[in-house]
PDB file of C-alpha atoms in Angstrom:
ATOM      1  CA  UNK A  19       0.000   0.000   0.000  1.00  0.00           C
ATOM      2  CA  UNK A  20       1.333   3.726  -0.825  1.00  0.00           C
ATOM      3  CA  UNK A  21       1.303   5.944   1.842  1.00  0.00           C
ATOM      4  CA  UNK A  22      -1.623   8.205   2.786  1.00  0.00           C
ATOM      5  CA  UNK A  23      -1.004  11.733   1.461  1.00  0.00           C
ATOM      6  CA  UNK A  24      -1.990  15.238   2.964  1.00  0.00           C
ATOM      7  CA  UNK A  25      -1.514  18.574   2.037  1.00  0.00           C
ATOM      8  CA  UNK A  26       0.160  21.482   3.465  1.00  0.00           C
ATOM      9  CA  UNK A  27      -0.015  25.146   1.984  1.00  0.00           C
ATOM     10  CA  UNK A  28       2.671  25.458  -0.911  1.00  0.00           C
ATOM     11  CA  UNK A  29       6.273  26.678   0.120  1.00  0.00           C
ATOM     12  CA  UNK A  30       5.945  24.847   3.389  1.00  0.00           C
ATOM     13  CA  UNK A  31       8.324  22.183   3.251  1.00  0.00           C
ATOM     14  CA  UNK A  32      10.820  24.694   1.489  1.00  0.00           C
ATOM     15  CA  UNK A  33      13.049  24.691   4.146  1.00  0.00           C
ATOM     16  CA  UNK A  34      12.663  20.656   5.481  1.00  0.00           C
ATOM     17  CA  UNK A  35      15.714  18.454   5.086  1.00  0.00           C
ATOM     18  CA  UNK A  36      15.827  14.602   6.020  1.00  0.00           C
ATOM     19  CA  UNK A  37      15.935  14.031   9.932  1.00  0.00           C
ATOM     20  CA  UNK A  38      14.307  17.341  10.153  1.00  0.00           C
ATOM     21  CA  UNK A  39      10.855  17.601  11.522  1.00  0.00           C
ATOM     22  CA  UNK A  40       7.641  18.887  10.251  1.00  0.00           C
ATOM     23  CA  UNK A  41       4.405  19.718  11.884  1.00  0.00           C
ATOM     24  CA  UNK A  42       1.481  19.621   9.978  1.00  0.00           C
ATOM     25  CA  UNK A  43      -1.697  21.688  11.578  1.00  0.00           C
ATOM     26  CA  UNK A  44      -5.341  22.440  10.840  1.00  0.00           C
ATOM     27  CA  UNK A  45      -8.426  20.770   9.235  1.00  0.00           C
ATOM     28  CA  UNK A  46      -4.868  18.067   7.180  1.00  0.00           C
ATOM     29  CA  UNK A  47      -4.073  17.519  11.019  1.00  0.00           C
ATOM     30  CA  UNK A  48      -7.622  16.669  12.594  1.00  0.00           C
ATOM     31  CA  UNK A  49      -8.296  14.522   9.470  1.00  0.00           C
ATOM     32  CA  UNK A  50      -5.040  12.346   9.687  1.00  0.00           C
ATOM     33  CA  UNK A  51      -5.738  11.868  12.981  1.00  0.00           C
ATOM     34  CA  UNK A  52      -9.552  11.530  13.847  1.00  0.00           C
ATOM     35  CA  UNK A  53     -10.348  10.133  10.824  1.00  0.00           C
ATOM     36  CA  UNK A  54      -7.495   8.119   9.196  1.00  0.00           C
ATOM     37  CA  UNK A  55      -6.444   7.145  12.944  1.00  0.00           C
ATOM     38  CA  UNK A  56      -2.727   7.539  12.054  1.00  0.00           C
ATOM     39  CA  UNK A  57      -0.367   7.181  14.975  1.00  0.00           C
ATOM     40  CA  UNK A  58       3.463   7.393  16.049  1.00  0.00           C
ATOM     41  CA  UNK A  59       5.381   5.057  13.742  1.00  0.00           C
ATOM     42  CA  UNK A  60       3.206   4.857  10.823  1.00  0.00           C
ATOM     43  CA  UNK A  61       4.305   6.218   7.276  1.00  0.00           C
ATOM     44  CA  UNK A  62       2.639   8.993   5.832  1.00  0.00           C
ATOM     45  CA  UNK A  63       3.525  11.632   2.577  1.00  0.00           C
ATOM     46  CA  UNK A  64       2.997  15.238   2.723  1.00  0.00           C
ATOM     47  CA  UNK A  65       2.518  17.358  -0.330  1.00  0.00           C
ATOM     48  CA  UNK A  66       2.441  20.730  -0.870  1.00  0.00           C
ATOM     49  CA  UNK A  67       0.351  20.899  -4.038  1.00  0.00           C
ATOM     50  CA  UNK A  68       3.041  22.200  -5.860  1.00  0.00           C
ATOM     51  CA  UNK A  69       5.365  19.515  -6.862  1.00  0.00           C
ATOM     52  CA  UNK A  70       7.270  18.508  -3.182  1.00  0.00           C
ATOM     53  CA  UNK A  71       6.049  15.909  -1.241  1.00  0.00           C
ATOM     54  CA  UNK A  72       8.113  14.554   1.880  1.00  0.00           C
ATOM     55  CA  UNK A  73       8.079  11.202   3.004  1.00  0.00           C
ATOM     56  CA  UNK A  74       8.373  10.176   6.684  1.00  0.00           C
ATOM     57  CA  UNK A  75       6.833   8.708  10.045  1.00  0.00           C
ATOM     58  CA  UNK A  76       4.665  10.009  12.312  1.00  0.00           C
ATOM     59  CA  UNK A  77       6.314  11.115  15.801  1.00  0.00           C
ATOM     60  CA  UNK A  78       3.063  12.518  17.392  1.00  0.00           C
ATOM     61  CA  UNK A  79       0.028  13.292  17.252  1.00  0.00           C
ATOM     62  CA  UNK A  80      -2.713  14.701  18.424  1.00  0.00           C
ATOM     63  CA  UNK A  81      -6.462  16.274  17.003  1.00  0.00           C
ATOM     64  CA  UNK A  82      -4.535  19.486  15.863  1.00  0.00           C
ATOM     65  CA  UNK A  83      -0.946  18.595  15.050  1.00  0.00           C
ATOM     66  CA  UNK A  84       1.057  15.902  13.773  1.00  0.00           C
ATOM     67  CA  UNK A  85       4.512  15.763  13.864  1.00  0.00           C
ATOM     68  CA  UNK A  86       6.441  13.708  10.810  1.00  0.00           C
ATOM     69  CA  UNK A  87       9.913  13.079  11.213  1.00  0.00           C
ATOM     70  CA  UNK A  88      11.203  13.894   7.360  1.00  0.00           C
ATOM     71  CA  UNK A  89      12.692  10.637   5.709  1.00  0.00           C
ATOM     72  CA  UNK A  90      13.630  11.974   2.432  1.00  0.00           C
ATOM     73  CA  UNK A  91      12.174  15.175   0.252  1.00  0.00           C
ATOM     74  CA  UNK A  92      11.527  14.957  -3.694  1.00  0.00           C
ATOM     75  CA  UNK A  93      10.281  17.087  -6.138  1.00  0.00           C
ATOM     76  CA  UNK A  94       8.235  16.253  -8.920  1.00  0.00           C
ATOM     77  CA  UNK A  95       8.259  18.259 -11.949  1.00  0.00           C
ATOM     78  CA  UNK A  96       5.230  19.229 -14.135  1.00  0.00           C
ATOM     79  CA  UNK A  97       4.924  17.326 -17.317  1.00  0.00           C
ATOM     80  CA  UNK A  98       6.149  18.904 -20.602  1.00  0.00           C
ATOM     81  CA  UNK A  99       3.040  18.516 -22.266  1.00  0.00           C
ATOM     82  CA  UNK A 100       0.326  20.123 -19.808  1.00  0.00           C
ATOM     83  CA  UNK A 101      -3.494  18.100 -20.461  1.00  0.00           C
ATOM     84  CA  UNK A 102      -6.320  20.886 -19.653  1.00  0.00           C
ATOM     85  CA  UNK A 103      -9.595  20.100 -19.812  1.00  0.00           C
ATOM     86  CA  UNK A 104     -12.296  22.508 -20.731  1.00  0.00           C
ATOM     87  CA  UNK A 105     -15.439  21.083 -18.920  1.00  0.00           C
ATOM     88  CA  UNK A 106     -18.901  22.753 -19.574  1.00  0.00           C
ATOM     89  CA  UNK A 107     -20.899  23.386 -16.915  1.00  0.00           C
ATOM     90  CA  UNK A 108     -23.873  20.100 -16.338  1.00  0.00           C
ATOM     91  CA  UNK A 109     -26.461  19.473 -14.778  1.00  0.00           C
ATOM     92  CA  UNK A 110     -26.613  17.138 -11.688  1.00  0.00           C
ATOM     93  CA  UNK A 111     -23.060  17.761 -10.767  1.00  0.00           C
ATOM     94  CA  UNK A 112     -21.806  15.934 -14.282  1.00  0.00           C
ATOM     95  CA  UNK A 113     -19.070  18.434 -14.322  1.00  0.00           C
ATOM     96  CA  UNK A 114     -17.740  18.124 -10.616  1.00  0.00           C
ATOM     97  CA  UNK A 115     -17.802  14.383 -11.500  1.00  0.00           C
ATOM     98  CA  UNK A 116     -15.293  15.164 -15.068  1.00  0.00           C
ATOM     99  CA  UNK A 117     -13.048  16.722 -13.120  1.00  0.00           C
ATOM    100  CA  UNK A 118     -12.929  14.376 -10.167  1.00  0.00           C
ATOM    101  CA  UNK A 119     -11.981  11.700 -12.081  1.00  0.00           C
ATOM    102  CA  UNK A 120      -9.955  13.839 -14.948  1.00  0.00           C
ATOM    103  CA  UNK A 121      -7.776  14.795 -11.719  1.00  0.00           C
ATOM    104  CA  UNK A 122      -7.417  11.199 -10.571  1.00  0.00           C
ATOM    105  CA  UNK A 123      -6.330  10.008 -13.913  1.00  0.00           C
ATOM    106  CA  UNK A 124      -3.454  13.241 -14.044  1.00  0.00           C
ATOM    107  CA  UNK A 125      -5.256  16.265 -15.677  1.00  0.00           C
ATOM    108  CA  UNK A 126      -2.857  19.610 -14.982  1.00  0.00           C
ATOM    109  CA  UNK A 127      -6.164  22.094 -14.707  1.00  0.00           C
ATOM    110  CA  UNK A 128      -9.807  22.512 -15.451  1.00  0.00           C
ATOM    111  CA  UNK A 129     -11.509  25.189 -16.767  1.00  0.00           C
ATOM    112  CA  UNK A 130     -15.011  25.474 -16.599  1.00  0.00           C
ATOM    113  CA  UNK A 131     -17.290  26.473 -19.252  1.00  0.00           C
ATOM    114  CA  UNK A 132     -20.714  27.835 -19.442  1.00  0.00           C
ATOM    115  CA  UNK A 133     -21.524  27.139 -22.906  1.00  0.00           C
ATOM    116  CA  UNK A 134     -24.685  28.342 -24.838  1.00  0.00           C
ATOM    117  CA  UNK A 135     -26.427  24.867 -24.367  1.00  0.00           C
ATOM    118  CA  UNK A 136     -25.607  24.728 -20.669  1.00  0.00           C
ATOM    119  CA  UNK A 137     -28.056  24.453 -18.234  1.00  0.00           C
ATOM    120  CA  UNK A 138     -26.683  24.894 -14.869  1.00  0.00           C
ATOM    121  CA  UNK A 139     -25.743  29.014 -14.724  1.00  0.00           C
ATOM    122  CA  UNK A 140     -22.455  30.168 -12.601  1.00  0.00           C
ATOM    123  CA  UNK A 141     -23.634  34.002 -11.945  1.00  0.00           C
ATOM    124  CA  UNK A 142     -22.575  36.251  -8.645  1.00  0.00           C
ATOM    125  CA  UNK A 143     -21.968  34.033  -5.571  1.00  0.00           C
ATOM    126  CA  UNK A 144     -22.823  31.246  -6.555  1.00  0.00           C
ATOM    127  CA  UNK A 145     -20.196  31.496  -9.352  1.00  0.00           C
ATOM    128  CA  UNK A 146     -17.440  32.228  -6.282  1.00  0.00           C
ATOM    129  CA  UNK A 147     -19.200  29.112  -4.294  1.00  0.00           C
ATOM    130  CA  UNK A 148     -19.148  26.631  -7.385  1.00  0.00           C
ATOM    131  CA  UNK A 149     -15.347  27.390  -8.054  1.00  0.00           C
ATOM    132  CA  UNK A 150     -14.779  26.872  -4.836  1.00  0.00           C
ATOM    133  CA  UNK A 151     -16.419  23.852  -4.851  1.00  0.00           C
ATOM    134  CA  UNK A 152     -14.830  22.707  -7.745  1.00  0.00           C
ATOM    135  CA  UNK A 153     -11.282  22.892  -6.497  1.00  0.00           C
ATOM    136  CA  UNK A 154     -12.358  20.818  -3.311  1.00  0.00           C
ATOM    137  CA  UNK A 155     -12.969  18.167  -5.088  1.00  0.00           C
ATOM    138  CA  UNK A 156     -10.446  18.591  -7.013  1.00  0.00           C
ATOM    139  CA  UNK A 157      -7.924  18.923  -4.343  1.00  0.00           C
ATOM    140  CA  UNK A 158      -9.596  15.621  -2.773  1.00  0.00           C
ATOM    141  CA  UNK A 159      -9.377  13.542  -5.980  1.00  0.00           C
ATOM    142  CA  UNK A 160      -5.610  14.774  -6.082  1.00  0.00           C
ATOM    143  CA  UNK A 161      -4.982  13.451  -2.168  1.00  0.00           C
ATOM    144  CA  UNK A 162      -6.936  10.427  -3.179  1.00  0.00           C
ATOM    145  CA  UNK A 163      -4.833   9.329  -6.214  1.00  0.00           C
ATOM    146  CA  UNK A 164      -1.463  10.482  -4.486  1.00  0.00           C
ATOM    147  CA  UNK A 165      -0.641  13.193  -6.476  1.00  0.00           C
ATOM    148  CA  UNK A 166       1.889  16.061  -5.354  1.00  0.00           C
ATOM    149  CA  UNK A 167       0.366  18.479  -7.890  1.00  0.00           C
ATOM    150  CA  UNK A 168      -2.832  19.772  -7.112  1.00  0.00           C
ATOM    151  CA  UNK A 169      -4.779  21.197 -10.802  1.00  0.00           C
ATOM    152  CA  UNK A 170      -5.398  24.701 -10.822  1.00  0.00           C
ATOM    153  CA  UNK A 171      -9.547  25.266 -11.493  1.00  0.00           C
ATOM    154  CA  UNK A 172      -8.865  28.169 -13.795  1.00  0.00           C
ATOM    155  CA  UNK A 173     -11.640  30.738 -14.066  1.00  0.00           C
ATOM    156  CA  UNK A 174     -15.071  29.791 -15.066  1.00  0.00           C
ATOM    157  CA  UNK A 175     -15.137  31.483 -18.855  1.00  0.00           C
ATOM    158  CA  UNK A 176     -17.921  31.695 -21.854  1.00  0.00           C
ATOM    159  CA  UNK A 177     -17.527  31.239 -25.349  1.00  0.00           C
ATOM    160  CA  UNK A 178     -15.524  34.290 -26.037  1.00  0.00           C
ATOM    161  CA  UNK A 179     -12.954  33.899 -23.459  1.00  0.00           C
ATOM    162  CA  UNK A 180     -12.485  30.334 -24.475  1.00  0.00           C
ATOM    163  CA  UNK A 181     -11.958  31.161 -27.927  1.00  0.00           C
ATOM    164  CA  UNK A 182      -8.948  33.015 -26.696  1.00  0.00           C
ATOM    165  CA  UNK A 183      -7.747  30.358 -24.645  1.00  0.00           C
ATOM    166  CA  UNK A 184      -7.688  28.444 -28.109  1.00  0.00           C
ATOM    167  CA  UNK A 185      -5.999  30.871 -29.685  1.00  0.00           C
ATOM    168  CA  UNK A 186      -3.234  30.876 -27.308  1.00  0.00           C
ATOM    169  CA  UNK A 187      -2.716  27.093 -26.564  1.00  0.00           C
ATOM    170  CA  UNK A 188      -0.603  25.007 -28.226  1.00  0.00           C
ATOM    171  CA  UNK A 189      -3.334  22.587 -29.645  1.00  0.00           C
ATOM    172  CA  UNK A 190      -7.313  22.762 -28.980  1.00  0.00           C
ATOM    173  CA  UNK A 191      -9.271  19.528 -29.423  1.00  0.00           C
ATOM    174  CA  UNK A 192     -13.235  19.675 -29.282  1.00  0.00           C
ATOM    175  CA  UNK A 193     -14.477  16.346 -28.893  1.00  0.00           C
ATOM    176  CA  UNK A 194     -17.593  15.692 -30.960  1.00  0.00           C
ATOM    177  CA  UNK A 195     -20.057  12.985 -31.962  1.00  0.00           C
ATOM    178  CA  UNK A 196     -20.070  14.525 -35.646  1.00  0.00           C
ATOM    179  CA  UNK A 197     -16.011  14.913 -36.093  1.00  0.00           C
ATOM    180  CA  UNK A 198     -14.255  12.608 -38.457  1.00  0.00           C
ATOM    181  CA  UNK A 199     -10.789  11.788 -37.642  1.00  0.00           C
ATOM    182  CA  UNK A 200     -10.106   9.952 -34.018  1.00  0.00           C
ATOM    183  CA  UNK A 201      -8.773  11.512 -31.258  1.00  0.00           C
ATOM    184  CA  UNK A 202      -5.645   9.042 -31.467  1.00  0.00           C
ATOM    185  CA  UNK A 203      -5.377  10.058 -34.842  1.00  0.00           C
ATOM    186  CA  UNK A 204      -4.853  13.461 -34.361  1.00  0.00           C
ATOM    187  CA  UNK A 205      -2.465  13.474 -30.923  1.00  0.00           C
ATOM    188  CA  UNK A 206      -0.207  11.161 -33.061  1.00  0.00           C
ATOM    189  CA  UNK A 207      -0.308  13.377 -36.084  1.00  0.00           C
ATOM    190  CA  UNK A 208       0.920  16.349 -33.685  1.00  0.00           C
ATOM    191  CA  UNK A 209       3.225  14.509 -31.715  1.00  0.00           C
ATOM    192  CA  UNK A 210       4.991  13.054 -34.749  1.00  0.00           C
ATOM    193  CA  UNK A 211       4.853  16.872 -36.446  1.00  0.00           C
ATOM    194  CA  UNK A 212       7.668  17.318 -33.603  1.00  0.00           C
ATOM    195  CA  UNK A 213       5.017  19.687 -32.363  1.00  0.00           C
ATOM    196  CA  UNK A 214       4.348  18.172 -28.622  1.00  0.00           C
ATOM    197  CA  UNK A 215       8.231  19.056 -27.615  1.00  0.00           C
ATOM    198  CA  UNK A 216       9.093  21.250 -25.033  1.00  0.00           C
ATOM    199  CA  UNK A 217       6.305  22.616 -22.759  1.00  0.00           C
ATOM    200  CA  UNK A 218       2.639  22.626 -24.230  1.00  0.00           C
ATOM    201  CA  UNK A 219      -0.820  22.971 -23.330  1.00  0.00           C
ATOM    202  CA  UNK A 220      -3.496  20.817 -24.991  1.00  0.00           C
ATOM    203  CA  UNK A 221      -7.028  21.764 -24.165  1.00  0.00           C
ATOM    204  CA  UNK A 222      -9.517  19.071 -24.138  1.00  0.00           C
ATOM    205  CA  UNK A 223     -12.656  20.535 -24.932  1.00  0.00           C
ATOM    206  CA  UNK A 224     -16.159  18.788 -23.436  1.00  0.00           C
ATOM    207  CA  UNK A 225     -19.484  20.068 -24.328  1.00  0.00           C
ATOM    208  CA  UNK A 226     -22.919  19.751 -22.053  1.00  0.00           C
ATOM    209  CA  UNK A 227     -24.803  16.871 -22.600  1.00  0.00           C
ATOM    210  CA  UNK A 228     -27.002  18.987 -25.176  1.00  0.00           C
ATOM    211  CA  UNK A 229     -23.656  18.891 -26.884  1.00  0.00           C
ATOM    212  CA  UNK A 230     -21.778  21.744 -28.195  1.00  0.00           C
ATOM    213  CA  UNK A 231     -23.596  24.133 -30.813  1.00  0.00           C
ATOM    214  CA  UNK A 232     -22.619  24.374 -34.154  1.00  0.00           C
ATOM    215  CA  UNK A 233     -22.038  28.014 -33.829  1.00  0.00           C
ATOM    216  CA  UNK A 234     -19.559  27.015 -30.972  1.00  0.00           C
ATOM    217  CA  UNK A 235     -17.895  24.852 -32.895  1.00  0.00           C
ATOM    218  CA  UNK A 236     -17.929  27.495 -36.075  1.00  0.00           C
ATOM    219  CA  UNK A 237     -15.830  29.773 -33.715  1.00  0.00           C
ATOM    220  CA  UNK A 238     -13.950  27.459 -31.583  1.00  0.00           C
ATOM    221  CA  UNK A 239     -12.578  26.212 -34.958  1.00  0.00           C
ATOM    222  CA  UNK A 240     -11.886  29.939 -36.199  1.00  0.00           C
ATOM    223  CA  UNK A 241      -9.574  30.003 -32.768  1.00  0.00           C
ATOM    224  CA  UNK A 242      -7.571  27.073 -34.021  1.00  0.00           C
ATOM    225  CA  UNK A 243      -9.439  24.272 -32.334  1.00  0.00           C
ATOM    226  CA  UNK A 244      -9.753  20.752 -34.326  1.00  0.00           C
ATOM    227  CA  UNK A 245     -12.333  18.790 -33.376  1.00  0.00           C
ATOM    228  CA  UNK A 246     -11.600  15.015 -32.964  1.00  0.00           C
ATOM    229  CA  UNK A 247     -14.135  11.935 -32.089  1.00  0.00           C
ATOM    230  CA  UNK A 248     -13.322   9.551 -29.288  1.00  0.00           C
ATOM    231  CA  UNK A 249     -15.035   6.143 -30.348  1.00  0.00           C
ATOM    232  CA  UNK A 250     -17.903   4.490 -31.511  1.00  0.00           C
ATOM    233  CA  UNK A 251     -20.026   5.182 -28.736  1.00  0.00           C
ATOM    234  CA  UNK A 252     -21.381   8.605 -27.631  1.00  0.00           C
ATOM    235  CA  UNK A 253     -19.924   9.200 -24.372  1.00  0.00           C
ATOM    236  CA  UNK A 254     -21.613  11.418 -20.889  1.00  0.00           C
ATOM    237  CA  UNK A 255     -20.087  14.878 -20.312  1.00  0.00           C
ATOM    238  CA  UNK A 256     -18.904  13.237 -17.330  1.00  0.00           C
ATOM    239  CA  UNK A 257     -17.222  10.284 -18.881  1.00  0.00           C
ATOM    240  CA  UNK A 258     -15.776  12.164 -22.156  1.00  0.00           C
ATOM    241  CA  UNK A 259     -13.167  14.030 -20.492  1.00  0.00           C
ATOM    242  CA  UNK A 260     -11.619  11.144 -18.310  1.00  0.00           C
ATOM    243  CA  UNK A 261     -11.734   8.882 -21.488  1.00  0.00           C
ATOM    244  CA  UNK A 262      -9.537  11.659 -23.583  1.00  0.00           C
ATOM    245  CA  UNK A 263      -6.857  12.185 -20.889  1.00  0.00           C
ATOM    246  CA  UNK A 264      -6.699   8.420 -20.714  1.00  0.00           C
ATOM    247  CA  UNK A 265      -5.571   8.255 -24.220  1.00  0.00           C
ATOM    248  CA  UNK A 266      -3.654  11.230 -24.413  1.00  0.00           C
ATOM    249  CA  UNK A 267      -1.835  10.472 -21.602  1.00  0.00           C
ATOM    250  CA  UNK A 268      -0.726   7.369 -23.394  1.00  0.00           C
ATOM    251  CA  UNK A 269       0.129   8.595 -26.813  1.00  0.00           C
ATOM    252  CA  UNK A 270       1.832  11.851 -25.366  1.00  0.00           C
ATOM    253  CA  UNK A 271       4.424   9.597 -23.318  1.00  0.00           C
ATOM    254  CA  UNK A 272       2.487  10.764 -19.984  1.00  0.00           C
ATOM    255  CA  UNK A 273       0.682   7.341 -18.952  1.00  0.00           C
ATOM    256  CA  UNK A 274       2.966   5.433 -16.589  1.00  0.00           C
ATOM    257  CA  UNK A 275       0.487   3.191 -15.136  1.00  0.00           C
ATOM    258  CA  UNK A 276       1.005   2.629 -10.986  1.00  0.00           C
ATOM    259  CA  UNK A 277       0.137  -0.715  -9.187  1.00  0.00           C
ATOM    260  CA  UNK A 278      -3.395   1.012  -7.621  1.00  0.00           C
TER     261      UNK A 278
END
């Protein structure tokens, strides 16, 4: 079994060295220790959401601190090739569900999207209060899969703003029902261009389940975007965007399977 991981604010374990110490407060704390039950002697990671993660055993504890003597310190570095996906915004918490499970299989951020065809509306506070939400369960799906990096929920944006996120990454894939080459097809065609070298950022584009206007995709595709079809089958909002950072993952040289 890997080690349990928590999460302490970013630059915290900037100055830890092996045989050092490191106390780990707050709501990380109580959970490790009221709910996981850990205890002196047990092996636990911490990660700092950006990239560290130290690996050690638990010298005390108690419901507000726990104390981790630091065994070693490592540093993981963000992929080359960055996967984004661009989830629009669903009903019955679809979305939150995309980018729980895009995060567990290694997406690098999520933007959401309130497309013309969406239903659910992000507008005032309860646009603050669904981001929010949104990168709690993103930050939970990251502890649960044992990640060090914790995806950044970019802004929520519309149509416009997206079309200038196009514009600006380094390739845009919409996936739709009605496209014609596969989404293999055209990651392998740009990786073999010598194209995907270097750092990048490949949006991932997922419409509502009323799927993604024509005018959308008229503009989208005026940005730069390609759109690209995923299989046979018609696939949920909330299963789409998993299933295309599966595959990318693999032909992009970023799928290293783990034993969990």
């Amino acid at each position: 079994m890997s080690n349990p991981v928590f999460f302490s604010p970013a630059g915290s374990l900037d100055h830890v060295v092996p045989g050092g110490r490191f106390v780990l407060d707050g709501p990380e704390a109580r959970h490790a220790v009221t709910v996981k039950r850990l205890g002196p002697g047990e092996s636990v990671d911490i990660a700092d959401g950006a990239g560290k993660r130290l690996t050690g055993t638990v010298v005390s504890s108690s419901p507000a601190e726990l104390t981790v003597e630091c065994a070693s310190l490592e540093e993981e570095a963000r992929p080359d090739i960055r996967l984004v996906l661009v989830q629009s915004l669903a009903k019955g918490d679809r979305d939150e569900l995309a980018a729980e499970t895009a995060t567990e299989l290694g997406i690098d951020a999520v933007i959401p999207w309130q497309s013309e065809r969406s239903i659910v509306r992000w507008k005032g506070e309860r646009a603050a209060k669904a981001h929010a939400k949104w990168q709690s369960v993103v930050t939970a799906a990251a502890k649960q899969a044992r990640r060090a990096w914790i995806p950044e929920v970019r802004a929520a944006v519309d149509t416009a703003s997206l079309a200038a996120a196009v514009a600006a990454a380094d390739l845009a894939i919409i996936l739709h029902e009605d496209a014609v080459r596969p989404l293999r097809s055209v990651l392998e065609s740009w990786r073999i261009s010598g194209a995907a070298t270097g750092a990048r950022e490949v949006l991932l584009i997922v419409g509502p389940e009323g799927g993604i206007s024509p005018r959308e995709v008229t503009r989208l595709c005026g940005a730069g975007a390609v759109t690209a079809i995923l299989g046979h089958h018609v696939l949920r909002s909330s299963t789409a965007g998993p299933a295309a950072v599966v595959l990318a993952s693999d032909v992009l040289g970023r799928w290293t399977p783990a034993s969990g």
